[in-house]
PDB file of C-alpha atoms in Angstrom:
ATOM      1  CA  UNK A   4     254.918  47.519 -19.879  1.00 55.00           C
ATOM      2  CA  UNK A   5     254.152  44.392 -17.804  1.00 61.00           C
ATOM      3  CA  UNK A   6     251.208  43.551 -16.265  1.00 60.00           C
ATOM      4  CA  UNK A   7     249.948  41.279 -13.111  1.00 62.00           C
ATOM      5  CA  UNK A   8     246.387  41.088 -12.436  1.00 59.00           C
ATOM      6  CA  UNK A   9     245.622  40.368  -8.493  1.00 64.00           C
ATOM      7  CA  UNK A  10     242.171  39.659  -7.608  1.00 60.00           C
ATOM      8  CA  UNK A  11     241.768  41.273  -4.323  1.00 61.00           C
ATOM      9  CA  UNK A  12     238.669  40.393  -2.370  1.00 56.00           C
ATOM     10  CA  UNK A  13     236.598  43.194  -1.077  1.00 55.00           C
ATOM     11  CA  UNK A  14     233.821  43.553   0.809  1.00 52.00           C
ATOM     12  CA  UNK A  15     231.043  45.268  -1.733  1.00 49.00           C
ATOM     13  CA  UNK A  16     227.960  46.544  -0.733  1.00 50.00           C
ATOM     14  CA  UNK A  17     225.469  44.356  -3.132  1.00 48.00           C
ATOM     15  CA  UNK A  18     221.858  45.386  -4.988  1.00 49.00           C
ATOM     16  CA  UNK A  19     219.240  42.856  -4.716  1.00 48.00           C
ATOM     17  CA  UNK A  20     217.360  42.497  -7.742  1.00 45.00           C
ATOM     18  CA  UNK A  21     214.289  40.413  -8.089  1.00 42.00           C
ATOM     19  CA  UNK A  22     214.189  37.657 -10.485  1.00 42.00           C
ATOM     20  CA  UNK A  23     211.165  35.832 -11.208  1.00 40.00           C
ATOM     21  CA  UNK A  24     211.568  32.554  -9.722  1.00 48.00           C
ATOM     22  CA  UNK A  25     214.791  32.961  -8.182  1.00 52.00           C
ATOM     23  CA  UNK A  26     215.829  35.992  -6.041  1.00 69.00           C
ATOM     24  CA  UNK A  27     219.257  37.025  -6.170  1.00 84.00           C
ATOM     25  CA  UNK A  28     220.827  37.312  -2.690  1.00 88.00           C
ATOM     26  CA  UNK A  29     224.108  39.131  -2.245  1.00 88.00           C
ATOM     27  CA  UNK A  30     226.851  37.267  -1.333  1.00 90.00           C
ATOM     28  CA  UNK A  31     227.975  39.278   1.818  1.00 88.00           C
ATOM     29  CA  UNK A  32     224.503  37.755   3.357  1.00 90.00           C
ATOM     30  CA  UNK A  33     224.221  34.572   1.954  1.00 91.00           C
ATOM     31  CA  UNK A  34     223.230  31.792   4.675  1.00 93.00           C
ATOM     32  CA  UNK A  35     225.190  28.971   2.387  1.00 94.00           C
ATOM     33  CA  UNK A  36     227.758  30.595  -0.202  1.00 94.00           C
ATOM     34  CA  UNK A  37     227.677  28.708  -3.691  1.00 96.00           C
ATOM     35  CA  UNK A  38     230.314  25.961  -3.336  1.00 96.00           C
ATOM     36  CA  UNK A  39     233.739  25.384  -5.212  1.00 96.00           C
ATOM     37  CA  UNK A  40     234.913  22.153  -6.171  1.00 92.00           C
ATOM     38  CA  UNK A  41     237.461  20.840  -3.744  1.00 94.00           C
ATOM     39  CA  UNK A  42     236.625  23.219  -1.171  1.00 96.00           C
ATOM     40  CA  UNK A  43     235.117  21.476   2.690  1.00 95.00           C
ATOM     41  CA  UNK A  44     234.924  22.314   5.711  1.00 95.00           C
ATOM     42  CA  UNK A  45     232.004  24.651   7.731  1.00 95.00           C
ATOM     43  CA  UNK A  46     229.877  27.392   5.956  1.00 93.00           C
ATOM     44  CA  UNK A  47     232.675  29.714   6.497  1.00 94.00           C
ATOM     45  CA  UNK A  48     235.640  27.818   5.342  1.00 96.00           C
ATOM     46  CA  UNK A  49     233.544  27.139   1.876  1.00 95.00           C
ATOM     47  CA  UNK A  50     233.144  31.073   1.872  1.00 94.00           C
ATOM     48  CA  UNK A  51     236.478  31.582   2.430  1.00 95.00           C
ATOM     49  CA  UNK A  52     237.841  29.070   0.073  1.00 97.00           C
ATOM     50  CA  UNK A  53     235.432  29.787  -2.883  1.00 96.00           C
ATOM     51  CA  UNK A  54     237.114  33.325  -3.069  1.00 94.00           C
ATOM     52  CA  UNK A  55     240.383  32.341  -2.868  1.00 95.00           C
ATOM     53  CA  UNK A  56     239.864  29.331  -5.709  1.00 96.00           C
ATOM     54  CA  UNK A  57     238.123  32.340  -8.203  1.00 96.00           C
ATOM     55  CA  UNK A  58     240.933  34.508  -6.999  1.00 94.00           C
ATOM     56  CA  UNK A  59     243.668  31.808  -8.200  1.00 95.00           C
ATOM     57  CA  UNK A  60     241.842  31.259 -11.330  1.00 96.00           C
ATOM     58  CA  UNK A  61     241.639  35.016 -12.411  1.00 94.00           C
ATOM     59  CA  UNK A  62     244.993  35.392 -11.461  1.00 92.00           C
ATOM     60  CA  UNK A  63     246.585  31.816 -13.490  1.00 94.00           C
ATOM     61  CA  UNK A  64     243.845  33.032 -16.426  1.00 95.00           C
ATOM     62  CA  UNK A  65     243.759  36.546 -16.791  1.00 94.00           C
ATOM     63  CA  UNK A  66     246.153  37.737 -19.576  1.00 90.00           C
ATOM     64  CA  UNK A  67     248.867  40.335 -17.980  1.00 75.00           C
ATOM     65  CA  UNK A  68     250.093  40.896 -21.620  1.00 77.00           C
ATOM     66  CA  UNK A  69     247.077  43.332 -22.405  1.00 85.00           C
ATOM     67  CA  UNK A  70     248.750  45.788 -20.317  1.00 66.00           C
ATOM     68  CA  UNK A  71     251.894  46.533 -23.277  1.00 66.00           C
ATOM     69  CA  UNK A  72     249.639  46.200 -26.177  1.00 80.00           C
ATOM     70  CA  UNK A  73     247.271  48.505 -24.721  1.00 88.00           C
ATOM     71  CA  UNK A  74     250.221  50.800 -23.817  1.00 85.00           C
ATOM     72  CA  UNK A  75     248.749  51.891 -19.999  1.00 84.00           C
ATOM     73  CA  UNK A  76     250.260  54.406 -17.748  1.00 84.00           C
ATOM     74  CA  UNK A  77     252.169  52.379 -14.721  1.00 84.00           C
ATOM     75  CA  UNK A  78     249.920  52.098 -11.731  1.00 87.00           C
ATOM     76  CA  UNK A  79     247.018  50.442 -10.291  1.00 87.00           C
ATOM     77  CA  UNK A  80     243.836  50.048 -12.462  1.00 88.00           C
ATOM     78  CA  UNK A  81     240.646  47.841 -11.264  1.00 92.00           C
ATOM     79  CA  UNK A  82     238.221  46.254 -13.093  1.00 94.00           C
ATOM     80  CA  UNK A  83     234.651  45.748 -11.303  1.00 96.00           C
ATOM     81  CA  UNK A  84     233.378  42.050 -12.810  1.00 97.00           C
ATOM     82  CA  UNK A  85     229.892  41.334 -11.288  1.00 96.00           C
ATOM     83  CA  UNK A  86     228.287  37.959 -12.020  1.00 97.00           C
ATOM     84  CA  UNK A  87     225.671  35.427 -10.551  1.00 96.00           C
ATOM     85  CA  UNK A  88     226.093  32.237  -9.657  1.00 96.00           C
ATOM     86  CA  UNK A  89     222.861  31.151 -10.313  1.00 96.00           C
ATOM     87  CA  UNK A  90     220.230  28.218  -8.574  1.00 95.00           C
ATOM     88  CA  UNK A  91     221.703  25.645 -10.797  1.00 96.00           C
ATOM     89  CA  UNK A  92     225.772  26.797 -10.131  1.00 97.00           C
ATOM     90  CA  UNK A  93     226.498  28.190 -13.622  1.00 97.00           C
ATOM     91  CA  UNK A  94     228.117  31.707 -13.575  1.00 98.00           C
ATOM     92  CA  UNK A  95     225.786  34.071 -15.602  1.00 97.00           C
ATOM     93  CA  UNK A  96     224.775  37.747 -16.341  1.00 97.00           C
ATOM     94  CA  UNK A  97     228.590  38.875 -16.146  1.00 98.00           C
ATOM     95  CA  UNK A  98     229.625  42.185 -16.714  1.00 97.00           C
ATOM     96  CA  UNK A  99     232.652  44.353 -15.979  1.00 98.00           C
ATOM     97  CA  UNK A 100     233.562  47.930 -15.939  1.00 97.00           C
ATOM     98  CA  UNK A 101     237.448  48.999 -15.956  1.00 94.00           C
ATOM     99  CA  UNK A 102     239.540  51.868 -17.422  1.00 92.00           C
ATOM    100  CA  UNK A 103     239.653  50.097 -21.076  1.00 93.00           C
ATOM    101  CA  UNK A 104     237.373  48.111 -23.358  1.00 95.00           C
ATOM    102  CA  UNK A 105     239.983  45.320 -23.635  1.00 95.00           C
ATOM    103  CA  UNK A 106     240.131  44.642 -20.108  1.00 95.00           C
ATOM    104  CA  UNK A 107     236.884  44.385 -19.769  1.00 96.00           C
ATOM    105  CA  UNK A 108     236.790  41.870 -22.534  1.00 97.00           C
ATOM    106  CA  UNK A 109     239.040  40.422 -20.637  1.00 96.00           C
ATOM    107  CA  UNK A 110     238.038  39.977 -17.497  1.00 96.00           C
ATOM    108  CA  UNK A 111     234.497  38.713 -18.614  1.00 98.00           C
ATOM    109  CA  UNK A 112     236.137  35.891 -20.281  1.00 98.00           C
ATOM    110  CA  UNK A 113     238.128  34.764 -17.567  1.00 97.00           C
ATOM    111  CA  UNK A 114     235.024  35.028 -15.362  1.00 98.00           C
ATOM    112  CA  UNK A 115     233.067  32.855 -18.162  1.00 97.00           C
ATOM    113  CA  UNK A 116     235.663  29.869 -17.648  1.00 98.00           C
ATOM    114  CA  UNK A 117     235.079  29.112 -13.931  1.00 98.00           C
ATOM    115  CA  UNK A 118     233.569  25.641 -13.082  1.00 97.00           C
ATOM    116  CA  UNK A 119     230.301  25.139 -12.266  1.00 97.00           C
ATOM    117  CA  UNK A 120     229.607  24.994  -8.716  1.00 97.00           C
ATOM    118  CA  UNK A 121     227.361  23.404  -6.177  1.00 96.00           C
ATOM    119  CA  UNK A 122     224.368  26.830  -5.787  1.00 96.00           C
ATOM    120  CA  UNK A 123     224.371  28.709  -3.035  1.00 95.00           C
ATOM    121  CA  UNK A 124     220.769  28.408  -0.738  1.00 95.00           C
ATOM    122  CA  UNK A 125     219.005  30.731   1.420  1.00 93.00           C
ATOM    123  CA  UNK A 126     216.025  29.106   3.549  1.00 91.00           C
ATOM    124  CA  UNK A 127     217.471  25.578   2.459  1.00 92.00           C
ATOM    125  CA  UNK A 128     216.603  26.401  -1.558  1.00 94.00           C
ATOM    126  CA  UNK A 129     218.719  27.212  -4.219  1.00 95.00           C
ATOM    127  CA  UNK A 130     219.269  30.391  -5.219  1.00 95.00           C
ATOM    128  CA  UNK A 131     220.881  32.777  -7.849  1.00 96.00           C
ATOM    129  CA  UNK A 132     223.848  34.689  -5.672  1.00 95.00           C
ATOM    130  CA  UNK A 133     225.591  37.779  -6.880  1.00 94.00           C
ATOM    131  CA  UNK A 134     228.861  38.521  -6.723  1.00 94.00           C
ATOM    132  CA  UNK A 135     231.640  41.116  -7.179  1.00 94.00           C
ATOM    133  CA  UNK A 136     235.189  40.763  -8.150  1.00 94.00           C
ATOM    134  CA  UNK A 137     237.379  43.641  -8.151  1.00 94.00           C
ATOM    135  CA  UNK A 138     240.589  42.578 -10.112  1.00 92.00           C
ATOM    136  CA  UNK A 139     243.653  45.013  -9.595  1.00 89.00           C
ATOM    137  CA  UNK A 140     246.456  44.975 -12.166  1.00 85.00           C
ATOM    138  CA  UNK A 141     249.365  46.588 -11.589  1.00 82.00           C
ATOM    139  CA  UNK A 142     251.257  47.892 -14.507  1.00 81.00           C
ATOM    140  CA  UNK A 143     254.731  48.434 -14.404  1.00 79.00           C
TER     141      UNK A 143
END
């Protein structure tokens, strides 16, 4: 069994949850999206290009041998990684749900290794921004 892990980018319905200094604000609504390194251009284009640079680094981390040693059916499996971004750009409170313990695992730790990055801000402040990553592997 092989395995490729594609990040796909969805659009996911987010949960605000208060924080005590810092409010979270989902990233579907956030006026300035937390910033990449190496990514310019307009509010959009940094939007745009942070999920494609998290997307590349799942997919160059994430290990596709799991997918033999854990011996999964062929198909498409997801794993749901939420995290925040928080005010000062370091990616916190992750955790992921998928169809095995391992992959989890997995996922979280690939998650842990992005960069920093310059905070998102709502009302010109920094602030924590949530985010979620569905990650589709396809076993063959």
């Amino acid at each position: 069994n092989q395995m490729i892990a594609v990040a796909d980018i969805e659009e996911i319905e987010e949960v605000v949850e208060e924080e005590e200094m810092f409010e979270d604000v989902p990233f579907a609504v956030i006026e300035e999206a937390p910033v990449y390194t190496g990514c310019k251009g307009d509010k959009v284009q940094k939007k745009k290009c942070l999920q494609e640079k998290i997307r590349e680094h799942v997919n160059r981390k994430f290990n596709t041998e799991l997918a033999g040693e854990l011996g999964l059916e062929a198909g498409s499996k997801k794993v749901y990684v939420q995290f925040r971004i928080d005010h000062t750009g370091t990616i916190t409170d992750i955790r992921a749900r998928g169809p095995h313990v391992r992959l989890e695992k997995e996922a979280i730790r690939v998650v842990r290794s992005l960069p920093k990055m310059i905070p998102g801000r709502q009302r010109g402040r920094p602030v924590s921004v949530k985010y979620t990553l569905p990650i589709t592997l396809r076993v063959v």
